XYZ file of C-alpha atoms in Angstrom:
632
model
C 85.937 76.950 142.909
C 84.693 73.559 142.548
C 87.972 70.881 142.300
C 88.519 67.373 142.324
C 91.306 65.465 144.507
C 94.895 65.498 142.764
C 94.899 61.664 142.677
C 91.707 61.124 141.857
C 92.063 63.394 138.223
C 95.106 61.959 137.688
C 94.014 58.672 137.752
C 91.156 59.278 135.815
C 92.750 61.281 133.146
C 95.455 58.311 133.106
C 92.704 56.028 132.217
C 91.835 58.293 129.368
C 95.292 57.774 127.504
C 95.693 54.302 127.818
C 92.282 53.965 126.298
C 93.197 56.643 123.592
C 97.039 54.963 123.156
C 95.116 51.379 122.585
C 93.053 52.379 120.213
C 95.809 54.231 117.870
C 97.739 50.811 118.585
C 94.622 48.807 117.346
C 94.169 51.718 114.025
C 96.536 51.269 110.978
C 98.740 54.556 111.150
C 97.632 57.132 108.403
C 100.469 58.773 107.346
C 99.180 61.147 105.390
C 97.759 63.080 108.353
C 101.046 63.524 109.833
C 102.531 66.503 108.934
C 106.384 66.458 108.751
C 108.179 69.294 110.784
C 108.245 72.424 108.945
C 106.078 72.081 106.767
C 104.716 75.405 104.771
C 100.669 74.259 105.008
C 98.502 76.307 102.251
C 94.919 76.168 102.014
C 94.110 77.048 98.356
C 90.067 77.663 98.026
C 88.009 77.399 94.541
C 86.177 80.839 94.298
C 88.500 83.693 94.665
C 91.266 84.795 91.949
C 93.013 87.636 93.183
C 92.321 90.275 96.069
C 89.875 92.778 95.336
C 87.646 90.189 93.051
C 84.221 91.441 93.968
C 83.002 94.520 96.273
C 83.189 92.500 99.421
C 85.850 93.957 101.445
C 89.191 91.202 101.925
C 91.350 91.707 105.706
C 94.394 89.743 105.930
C 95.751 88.896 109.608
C 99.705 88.418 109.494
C 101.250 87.002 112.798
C 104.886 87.136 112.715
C 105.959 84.077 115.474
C 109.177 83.287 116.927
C 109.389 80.589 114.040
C 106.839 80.812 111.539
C 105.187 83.465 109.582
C 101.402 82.688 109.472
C 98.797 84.483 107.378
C 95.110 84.258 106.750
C 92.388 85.850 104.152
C 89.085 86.539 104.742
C 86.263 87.798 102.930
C 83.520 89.847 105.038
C 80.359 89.010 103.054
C 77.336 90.472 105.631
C 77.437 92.631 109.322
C 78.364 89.064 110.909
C 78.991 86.740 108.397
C 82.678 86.573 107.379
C 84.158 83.267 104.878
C 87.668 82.219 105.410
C 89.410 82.531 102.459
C 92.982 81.543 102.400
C 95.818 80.622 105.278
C 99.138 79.692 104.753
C 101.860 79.161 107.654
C 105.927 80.019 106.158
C 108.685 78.658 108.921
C 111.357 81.249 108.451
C 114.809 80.112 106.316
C 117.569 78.587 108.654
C 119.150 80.647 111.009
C 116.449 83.698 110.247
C 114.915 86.143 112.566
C 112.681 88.955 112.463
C 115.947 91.348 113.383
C 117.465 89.878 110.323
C 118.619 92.335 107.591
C 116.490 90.196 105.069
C 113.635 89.318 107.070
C 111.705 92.432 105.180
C 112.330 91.002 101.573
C 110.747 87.590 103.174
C 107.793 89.012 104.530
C 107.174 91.213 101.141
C 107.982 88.306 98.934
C 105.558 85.812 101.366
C 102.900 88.327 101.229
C 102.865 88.687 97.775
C 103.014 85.393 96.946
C 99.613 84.524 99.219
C 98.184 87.804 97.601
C 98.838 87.264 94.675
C 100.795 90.185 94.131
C 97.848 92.844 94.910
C 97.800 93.962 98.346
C 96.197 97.535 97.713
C 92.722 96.808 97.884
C 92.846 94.466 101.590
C 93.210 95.530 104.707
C 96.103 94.447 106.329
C 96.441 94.096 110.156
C 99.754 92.751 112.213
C 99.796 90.750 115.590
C 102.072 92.657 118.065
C 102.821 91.107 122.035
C 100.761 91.286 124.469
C 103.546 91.190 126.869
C 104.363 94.302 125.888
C 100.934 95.658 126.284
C 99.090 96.498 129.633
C 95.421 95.771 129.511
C 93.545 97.268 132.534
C 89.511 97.683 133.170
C 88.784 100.687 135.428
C 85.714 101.902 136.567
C 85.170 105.672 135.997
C 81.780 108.029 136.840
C 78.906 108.656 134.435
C 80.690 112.357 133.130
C 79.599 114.007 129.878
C 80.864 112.609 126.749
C 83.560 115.538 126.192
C 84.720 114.683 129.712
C 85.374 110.649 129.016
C 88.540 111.078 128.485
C 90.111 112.867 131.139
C 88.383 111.181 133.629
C 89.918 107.605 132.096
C 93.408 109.141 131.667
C 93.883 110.300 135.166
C 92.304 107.003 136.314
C 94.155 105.047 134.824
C 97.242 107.287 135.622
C 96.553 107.535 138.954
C 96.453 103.511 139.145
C 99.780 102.772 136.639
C 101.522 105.800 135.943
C 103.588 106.186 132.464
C 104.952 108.326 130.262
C 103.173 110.151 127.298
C 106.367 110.743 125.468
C 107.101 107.130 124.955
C 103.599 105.203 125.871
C 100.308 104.950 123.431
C 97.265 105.627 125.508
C 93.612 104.286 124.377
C 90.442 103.195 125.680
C 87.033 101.169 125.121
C 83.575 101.880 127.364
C 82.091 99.028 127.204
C 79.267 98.398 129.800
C 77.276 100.277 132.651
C 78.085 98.858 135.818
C 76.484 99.185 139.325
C 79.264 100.519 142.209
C 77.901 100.607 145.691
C 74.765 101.876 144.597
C 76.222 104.572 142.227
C 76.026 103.909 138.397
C 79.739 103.959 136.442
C 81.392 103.263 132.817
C 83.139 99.632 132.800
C 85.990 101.473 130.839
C 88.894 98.636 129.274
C 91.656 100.415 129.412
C 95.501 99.611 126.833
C 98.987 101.032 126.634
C 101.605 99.890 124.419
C 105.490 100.677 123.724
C 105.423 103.580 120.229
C 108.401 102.378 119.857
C 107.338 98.645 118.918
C 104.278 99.985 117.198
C 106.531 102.235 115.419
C 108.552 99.291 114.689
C 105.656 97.251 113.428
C 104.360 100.072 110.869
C 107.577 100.699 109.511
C 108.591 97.134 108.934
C 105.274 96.946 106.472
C 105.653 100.349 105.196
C 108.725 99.881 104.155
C 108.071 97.137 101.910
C 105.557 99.041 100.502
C 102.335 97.391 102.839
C 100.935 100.160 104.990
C 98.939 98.801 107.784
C 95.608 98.997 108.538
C 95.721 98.179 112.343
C 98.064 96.300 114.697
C 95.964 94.584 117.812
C 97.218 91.810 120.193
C 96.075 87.963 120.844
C 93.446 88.914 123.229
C 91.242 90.757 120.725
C 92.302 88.979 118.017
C 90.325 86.287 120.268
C 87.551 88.646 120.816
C 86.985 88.922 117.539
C 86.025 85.554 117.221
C 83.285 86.026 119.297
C 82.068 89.829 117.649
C 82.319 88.060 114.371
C 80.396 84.863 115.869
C 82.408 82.457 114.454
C 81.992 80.758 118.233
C 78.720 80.695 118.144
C 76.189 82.494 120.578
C 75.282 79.229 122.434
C 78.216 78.649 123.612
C 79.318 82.234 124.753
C 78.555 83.817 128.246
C 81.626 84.136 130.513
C 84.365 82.505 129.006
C 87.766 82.297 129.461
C 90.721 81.485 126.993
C 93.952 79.670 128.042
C 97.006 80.434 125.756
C 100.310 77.644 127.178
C 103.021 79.261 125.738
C 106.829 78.553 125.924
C 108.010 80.596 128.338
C 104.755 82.324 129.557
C 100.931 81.815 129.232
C 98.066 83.705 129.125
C 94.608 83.574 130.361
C 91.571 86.226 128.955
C 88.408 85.953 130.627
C 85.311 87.213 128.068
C 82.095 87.929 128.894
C 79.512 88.668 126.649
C 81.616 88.753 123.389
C 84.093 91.551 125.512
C 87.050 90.814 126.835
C 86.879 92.026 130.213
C 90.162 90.273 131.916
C 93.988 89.362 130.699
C 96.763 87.818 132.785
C 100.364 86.829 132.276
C 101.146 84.073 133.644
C 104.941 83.105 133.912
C 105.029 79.339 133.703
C 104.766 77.037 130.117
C 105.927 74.836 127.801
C 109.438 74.756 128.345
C 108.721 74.291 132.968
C 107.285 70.987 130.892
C 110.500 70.480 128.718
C 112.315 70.717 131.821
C 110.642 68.872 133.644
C 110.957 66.013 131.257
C 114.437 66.343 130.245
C 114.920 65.681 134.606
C 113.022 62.536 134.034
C 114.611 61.238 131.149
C 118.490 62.329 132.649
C 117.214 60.416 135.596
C 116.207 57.152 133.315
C 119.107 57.080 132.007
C 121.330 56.021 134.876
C 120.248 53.194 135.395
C 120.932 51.683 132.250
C 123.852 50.394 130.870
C 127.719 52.177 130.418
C 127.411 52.274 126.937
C 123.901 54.523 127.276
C 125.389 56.163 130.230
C 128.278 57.740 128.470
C 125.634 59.197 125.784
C 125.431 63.299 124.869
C 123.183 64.494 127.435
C 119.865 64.797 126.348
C 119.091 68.455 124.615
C 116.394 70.283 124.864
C 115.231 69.627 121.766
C 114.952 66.169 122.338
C 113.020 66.329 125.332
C 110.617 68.694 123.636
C 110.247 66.454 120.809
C 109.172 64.081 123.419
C 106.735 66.316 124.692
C 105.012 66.827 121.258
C 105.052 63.505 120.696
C 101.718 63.098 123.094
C 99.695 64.827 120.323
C 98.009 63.015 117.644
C 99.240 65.844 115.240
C 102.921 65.025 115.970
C 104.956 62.118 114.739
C 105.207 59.150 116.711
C 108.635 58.448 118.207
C 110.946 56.028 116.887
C 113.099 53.625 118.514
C 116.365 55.521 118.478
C 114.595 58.944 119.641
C 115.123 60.015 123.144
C 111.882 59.578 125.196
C 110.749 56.307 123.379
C 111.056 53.725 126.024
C 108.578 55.952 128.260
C 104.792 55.703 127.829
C 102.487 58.705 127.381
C 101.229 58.114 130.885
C 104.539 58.497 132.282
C 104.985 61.786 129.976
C 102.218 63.265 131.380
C 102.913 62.007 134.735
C 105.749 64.182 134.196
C 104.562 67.193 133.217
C 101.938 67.376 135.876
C 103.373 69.608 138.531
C 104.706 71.955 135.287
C 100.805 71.997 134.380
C 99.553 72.801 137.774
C 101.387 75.830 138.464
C 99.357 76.854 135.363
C 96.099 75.891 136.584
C 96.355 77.427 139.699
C 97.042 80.680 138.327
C 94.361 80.428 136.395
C 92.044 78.977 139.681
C 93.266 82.178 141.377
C 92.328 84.758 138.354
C 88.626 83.480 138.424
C 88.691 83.871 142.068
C 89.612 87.396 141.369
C 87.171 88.279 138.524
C 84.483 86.159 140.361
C 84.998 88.785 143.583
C 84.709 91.498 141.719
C 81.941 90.435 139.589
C 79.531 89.056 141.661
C 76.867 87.744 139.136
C 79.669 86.540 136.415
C 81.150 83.017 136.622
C 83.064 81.158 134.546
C 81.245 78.688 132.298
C 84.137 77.475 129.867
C 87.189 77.360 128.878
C 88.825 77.109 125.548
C 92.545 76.011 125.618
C 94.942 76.207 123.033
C 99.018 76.263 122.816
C 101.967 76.857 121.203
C 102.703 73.217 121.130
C 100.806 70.030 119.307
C 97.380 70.259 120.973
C 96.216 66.989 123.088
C 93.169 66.092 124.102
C 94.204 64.892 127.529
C 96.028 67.943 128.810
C 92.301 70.163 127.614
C 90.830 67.705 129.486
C 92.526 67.699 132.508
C 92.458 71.575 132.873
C 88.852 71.163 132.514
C 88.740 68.573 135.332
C 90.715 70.771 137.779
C 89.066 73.946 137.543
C 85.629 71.974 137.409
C 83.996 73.276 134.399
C 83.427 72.783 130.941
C 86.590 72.410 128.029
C 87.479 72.775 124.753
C 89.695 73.181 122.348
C 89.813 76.885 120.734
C 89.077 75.885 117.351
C 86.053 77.973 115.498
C 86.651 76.402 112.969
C 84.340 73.633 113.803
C 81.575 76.145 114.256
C 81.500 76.995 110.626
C 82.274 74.779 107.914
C 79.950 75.810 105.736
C 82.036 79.466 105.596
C 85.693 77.529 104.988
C 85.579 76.378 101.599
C 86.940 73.105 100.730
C 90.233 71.210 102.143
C 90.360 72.455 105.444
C 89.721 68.855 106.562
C 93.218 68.118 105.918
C 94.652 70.619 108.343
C 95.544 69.235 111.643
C 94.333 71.128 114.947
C 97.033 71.802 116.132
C 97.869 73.691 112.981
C 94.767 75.541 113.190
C 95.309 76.411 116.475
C 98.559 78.087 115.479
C 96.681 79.503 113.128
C 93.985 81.849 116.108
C 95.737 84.935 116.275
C 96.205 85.760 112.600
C 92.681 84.097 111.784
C 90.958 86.534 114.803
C 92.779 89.481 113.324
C 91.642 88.815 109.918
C 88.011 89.360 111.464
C 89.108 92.701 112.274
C 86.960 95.994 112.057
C 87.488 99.292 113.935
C 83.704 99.461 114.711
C 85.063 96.539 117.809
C 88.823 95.423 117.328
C 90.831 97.920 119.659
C 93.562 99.170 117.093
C 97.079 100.048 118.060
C 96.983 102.833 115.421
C 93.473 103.771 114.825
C 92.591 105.092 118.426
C 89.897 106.419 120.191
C 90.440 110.139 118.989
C 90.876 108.939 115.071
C 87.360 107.116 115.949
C 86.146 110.603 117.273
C 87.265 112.432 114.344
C 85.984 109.617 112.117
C 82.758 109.823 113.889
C 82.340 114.105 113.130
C 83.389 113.213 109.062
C 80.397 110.231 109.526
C 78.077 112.741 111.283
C 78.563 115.484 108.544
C 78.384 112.979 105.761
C 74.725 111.956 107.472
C 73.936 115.671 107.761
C 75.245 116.101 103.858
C 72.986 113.065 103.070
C 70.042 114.455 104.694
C 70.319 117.936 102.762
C 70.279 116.029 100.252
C 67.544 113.928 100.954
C 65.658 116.667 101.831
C 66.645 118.779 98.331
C 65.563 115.640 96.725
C 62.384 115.421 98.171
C 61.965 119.357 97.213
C 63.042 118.874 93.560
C 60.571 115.766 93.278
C 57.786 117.662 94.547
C 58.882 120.514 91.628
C 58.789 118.057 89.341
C 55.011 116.677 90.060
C 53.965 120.671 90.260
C 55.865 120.919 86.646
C 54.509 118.099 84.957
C 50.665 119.113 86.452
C 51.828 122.511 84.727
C 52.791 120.953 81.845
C 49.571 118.737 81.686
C 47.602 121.806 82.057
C 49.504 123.178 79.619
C 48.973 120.264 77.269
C 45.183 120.623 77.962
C 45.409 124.378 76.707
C 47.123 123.480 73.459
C 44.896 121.206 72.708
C 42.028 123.486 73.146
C 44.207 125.914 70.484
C 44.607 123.323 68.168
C 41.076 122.378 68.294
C 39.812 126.150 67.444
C 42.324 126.604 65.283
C 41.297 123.531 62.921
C 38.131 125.834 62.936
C 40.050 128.131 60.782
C 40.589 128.020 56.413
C 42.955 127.909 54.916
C 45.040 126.293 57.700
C 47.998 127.715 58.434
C 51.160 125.310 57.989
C 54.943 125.497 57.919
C 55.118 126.701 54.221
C 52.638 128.945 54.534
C 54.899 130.612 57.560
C 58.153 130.545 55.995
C 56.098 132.021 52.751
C 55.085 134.983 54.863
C 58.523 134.944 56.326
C 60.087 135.752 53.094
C 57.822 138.388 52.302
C 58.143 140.242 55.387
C 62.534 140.117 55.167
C 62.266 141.403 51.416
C 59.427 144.341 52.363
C 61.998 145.060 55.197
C 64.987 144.973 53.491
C 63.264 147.493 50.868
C 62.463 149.839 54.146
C 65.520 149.836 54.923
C 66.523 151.005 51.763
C 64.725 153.672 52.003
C 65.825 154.534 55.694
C 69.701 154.645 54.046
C 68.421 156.722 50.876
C 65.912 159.297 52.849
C 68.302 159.273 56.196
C 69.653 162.754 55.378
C 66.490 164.357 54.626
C 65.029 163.097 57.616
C 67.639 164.161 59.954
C 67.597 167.496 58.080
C 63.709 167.815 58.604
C 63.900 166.983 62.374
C 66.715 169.378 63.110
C 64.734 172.499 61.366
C 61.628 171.695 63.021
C 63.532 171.275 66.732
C 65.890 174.279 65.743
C 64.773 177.940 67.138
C 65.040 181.251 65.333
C 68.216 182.611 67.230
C 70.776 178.983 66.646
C 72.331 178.891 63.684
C 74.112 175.605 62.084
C 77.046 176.082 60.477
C 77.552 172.382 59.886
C 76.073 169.091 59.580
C 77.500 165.539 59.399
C 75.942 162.402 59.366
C 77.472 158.994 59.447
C 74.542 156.015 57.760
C 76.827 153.111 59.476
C 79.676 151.418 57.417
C 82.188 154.112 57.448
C 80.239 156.724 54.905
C 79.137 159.782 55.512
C 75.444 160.366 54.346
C 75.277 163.774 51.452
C 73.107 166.187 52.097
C 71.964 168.516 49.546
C 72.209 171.748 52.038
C 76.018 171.512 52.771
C 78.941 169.804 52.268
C 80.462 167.127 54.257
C 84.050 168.128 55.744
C 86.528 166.387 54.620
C 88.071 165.972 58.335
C 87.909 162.945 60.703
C 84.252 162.664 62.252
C 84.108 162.680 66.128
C 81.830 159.420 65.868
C 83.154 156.119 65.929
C 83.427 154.089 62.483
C 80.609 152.094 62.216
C 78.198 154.139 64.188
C 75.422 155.928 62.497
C 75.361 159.289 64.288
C 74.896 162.984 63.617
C 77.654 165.944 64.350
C 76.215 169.143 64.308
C 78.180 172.739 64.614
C 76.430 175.641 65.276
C 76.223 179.155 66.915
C 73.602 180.769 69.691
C 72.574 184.263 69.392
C 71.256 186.433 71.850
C 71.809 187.900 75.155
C 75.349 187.074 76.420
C 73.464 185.586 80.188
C 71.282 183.391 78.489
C 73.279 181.904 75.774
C 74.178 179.002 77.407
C 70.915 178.285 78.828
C 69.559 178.814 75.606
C 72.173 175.945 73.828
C 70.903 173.531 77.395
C 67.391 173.855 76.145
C 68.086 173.051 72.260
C 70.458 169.861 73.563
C 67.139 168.683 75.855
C 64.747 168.998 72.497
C 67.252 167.025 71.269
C 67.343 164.396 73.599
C 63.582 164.260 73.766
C 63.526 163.516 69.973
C 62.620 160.268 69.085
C 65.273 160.218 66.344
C 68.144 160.766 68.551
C 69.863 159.280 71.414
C 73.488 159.885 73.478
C 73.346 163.687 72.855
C 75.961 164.818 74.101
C 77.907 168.305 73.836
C 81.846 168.221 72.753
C 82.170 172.256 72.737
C 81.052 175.302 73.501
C 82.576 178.767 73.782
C 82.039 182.083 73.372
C 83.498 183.937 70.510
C 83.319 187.151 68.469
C 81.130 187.560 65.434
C 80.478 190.771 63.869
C 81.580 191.976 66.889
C 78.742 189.836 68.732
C 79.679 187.504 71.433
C 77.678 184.458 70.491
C 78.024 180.447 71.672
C 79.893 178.886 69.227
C 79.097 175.056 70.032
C 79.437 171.156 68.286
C 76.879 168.777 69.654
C 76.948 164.722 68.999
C 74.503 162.275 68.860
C 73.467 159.228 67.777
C 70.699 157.870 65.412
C 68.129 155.392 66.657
């Protein structure tokens, strides 16, 4: 790794702040650019209303910080083009944490507030530590797809062992990698506390704000570069430097992916430390009225360690820290600072061993405290490459509607890990609650909604080919009538609609008067077809006949009984009682062959026989029988 001599950067990068501190001495001090401490900073854009205001889908990141609630709104308007909406950053009330019985009500009522009361139709994603969360990247073999996950469990088992019972488990394949000579999956690999995620979700849920995911800084970074919001020229292998208070962080990228993340257990407050030392130590050798001053607090000192950023308010006379220039500051901070850098000089050794081809091209920097220019500078100078500040915002003004000018870096800084969350999709950002088998099962409802939509597709295409064979029917059709119409013009007089209907009412009078004479002539007829299908040796005893409507038709040979009729009402039918004479063996043979002449009648239908026995008559056995049937 490439590195200049101590004194020689320090020198150098003294140089740069007394230029930078002569000419704010020489520029008339803008105080409207200085924001006071605490200050709730809202960014309130022309074009939206209200969440849900179009069919472009809104995300909303919410990072809950040690001291200030920050939130930003975006609005995904293509694959890779996403606008930033909204952002607002809330310090909590006096003396309030998020263990604080009302911290929930806050967070609801903040919400709300930036929402404008309608949360239902965003999705909402939380920040959660990444302390608390171990990011590893494992190589595993090329195995078969339903064999991914095994083989990345007991790796990464194997390597850091913990416990499924308490322990959220989830992965992310993300390249093909070359391992003496044999190809493998480059497999990132994340477990995380349920209990803190459990935490999370029910803290939102039970204000009535279910989740959509919870991710960490890192790939709330990452998404910065999936969404492109740094832009393509500038990506590669990059790495990102979080200073922190008590720790700090450094994520490697490469390609858009993060592919390394280290704690690093030195920050802000080794520098607060530090400083408070220096200023103790300045302050014995002034007079005994100074001397027998508070000692200095830690707030003071850190005060004084802001105060080296443009974003920060200048120091007064009575602060503590005044009388010492920002040279000597930094002067003082140094050693605090190069613990940091070294780490980070040692975890690009360590990627660059095991990836041969990847180096290190850039770093952005960013950090808990009032950005400078100087300290980004310096980092750059020491690890010999390229830096920056991490601000994307730069990248794409067009896509950050109007008075973002008037935020302060440092500000916008603070502002990363909710921004990078509110680019958030579960197609790339790994998601705390949306893992990799809700993907798998989301993938089978996506593969069987692609199967439904190609029976579809396919029963489409069938129906629309039905349709052009129907309408060349039809057409033919069309052709034929035509032809009719043509050789029926041919014919006089022309037949029309009132010459129809005309013929119409002819026909329903000349059929009404039939059947008038069907109801008058009904008995006779039935009497006529039962003597001509009768034989010589049956004898009927009694005839009934039922015209329909309850009566009973008269005939002139015998009288109609008085008793109930076996037919239904309403059911013109015949009832006819009778006796078979003859030889006692063939008498019922003889009564089957009448009931088939019957049946074969064109007059009758349903014959059916209701009784038949043999009695005594003139001391004769004969077949006395009754035989039913109905009239066609």
């Amino acid at each position: 790794m490439a590195r200049l001599k101590e004194i020689t950067s320090t020198e150098r990068l003294l140089d740069i702040i007394r230029n930078k501190r002569d000419e704010v001495e020489k520029a008339p001090l803008d105080t409207s650019k200085i924001d006071p401490p605490r200050k709730i900073i809202k960014f309130l854009p022309a074009k939206i209303t209200k969440i849900g205001a179009g069919d472009k889908p809104i995300t909303i990141g919410v990072d809950i910080g040690h001291e200030y609630l920050r939130i930003v709104m975006t609005q995904r308007l293509a694959d890779k083009r996403w606008e930033l909406l909204d952002f607002k950053s809330v310090p909590y009330p006096q003396g309030m944490t998020r263990r604080s019985p009302g911290f929930s009500d806050f967070l609801r009522d903040e919400l709300n507030k930036f929402c404008g009361g309608n949360l239902r139709n965003a999705n909402l994603w939380a920040i959660m530590s990444a302390a608390r969360v171990n990011v590893r990247h494992i190589n595993i073999p090329k195995v078969a797809k339903k064999q991914i996950e095994n083989a990345v469990y007991w790796t990464i088992k194997k390597e850091t062992p913990f416990d499924d019972k308490d322990t959220v488990f989830d992965y992310e394949i993300q390249r093909e990698v070359t391992e003496q000579g044999v190809g493998k999956w480059q497999t990132m690999v994340y477990t995380a506390p349920k209990e803190e995620i459990e935490d999370i979700r029910t803290l939102f849920s039970g204000i009535g704000l279910p989740l959509t995911g919870i991710s960490i800084t890192p790939f709330a970074i990452q998404n910065l570069f999936k969404a492109e919001w740094i832009p393509p020229a500038v990506e590669g292998t990059v790495a990102s430097l979080f200073i922190g208070n008590d720790f700090s962080r450094i994520d490697i990228f490469s390609r858009g992916k993060l592919i390394m993340t280290r704690g690093i257990k030195a920050g802000i407050n080794s520098m607060v430390e530090a400083l408070m030392e220096r200023l103790s130590t300045v302050r014995k050798g002034v007079s005994e009225p100074e001397r027998s001053l508070p000692p200095i607090s830690f707030e003071q000192a850190k005060k004084a360690l802001f105060s080296l950023s443009p974003d920060s308010p200048r120091l007064v006379e009575s602060d503590v820290g005044s009388a010492l220039s920002d040279e000597e500051k930094f002067a003082t901070i140094l050693p605090a600072l190069e613990r940091v850098i070294r780490q980070v000089e040692r975890t690009f050794e360590h990627y660059s061993s095991g990836h041969n081809y990847d180096v290190v091209t850039r770093i952005f920097v960013s950090s808990a405290m009032n950005i400078s220019q100087p300290l980004v500078d310096y980092v750059g100078n020491q690890l010999g490459i390229k830096s920056d500040i991490l601000n994307p915002i730069k990248y794409k003004m067009p896509n950050v509607g109007r008075g973002i000018e008037q935020t302060s870096v440092s500000e916008i800084l603070a502002l990363i890990p909710a921004f990078g969350l509110a680019l958030s999709d579960n197609a790339y950002t790994p998601n705390l609650i949306f893992r990799f088998k809700d993907k798998e099962r989301e993938a089978n409802i996506g593969r069987a909604n692609r199967v439904i939509f190609a029976a579809f597709l396919v029963g489409l295409i069938v129906c629309g080919f039905f349709l052009l064979f129907e309408i060349q029917k039809a057409g033919e059709k069309e052709a034929t009538i035509a032809g009719l119409e043509k050789e029926l013009s041919q014919y006089k007089p022309r037949v029309d609609q009132n010459v129809i209907l005309g013929m119409l009412s002819t026909s329903s009078r000349q059929h009404q008067l039939s059947m008038t004479y069907v109801d008058r002539y009904l008995g006779m007829g039935v009497i006529s077809e039962l003597s001509w299908l009768t034989p010589t040796n049956i004898r009927l005893i009694d005839l009934r006949v039922r015209a329909g409507a309850g009566q009973a038709g008269k005939l002139p040979v015998a009288e109609v009984k008085k008793e109930t009729s076996p037919l239904k009402e309403g059911t013109k039918g015949v009832v006819i009682e009778g006796i078979v004479f003859g030889d006692r063996k063939v008498l019922e043979a003889t009564l089957a062959g009448y009931v088939m002449k019957l049946k074969s009648s064109p007059m009758f239908s349903h014959v059916s026989v209701q009784k038949n026995s043999i009695e005594l008559l003139r001391r004769n056995e004969v077949l006395h029988f009754v035989v039913e049937m109905k009239l066609v």
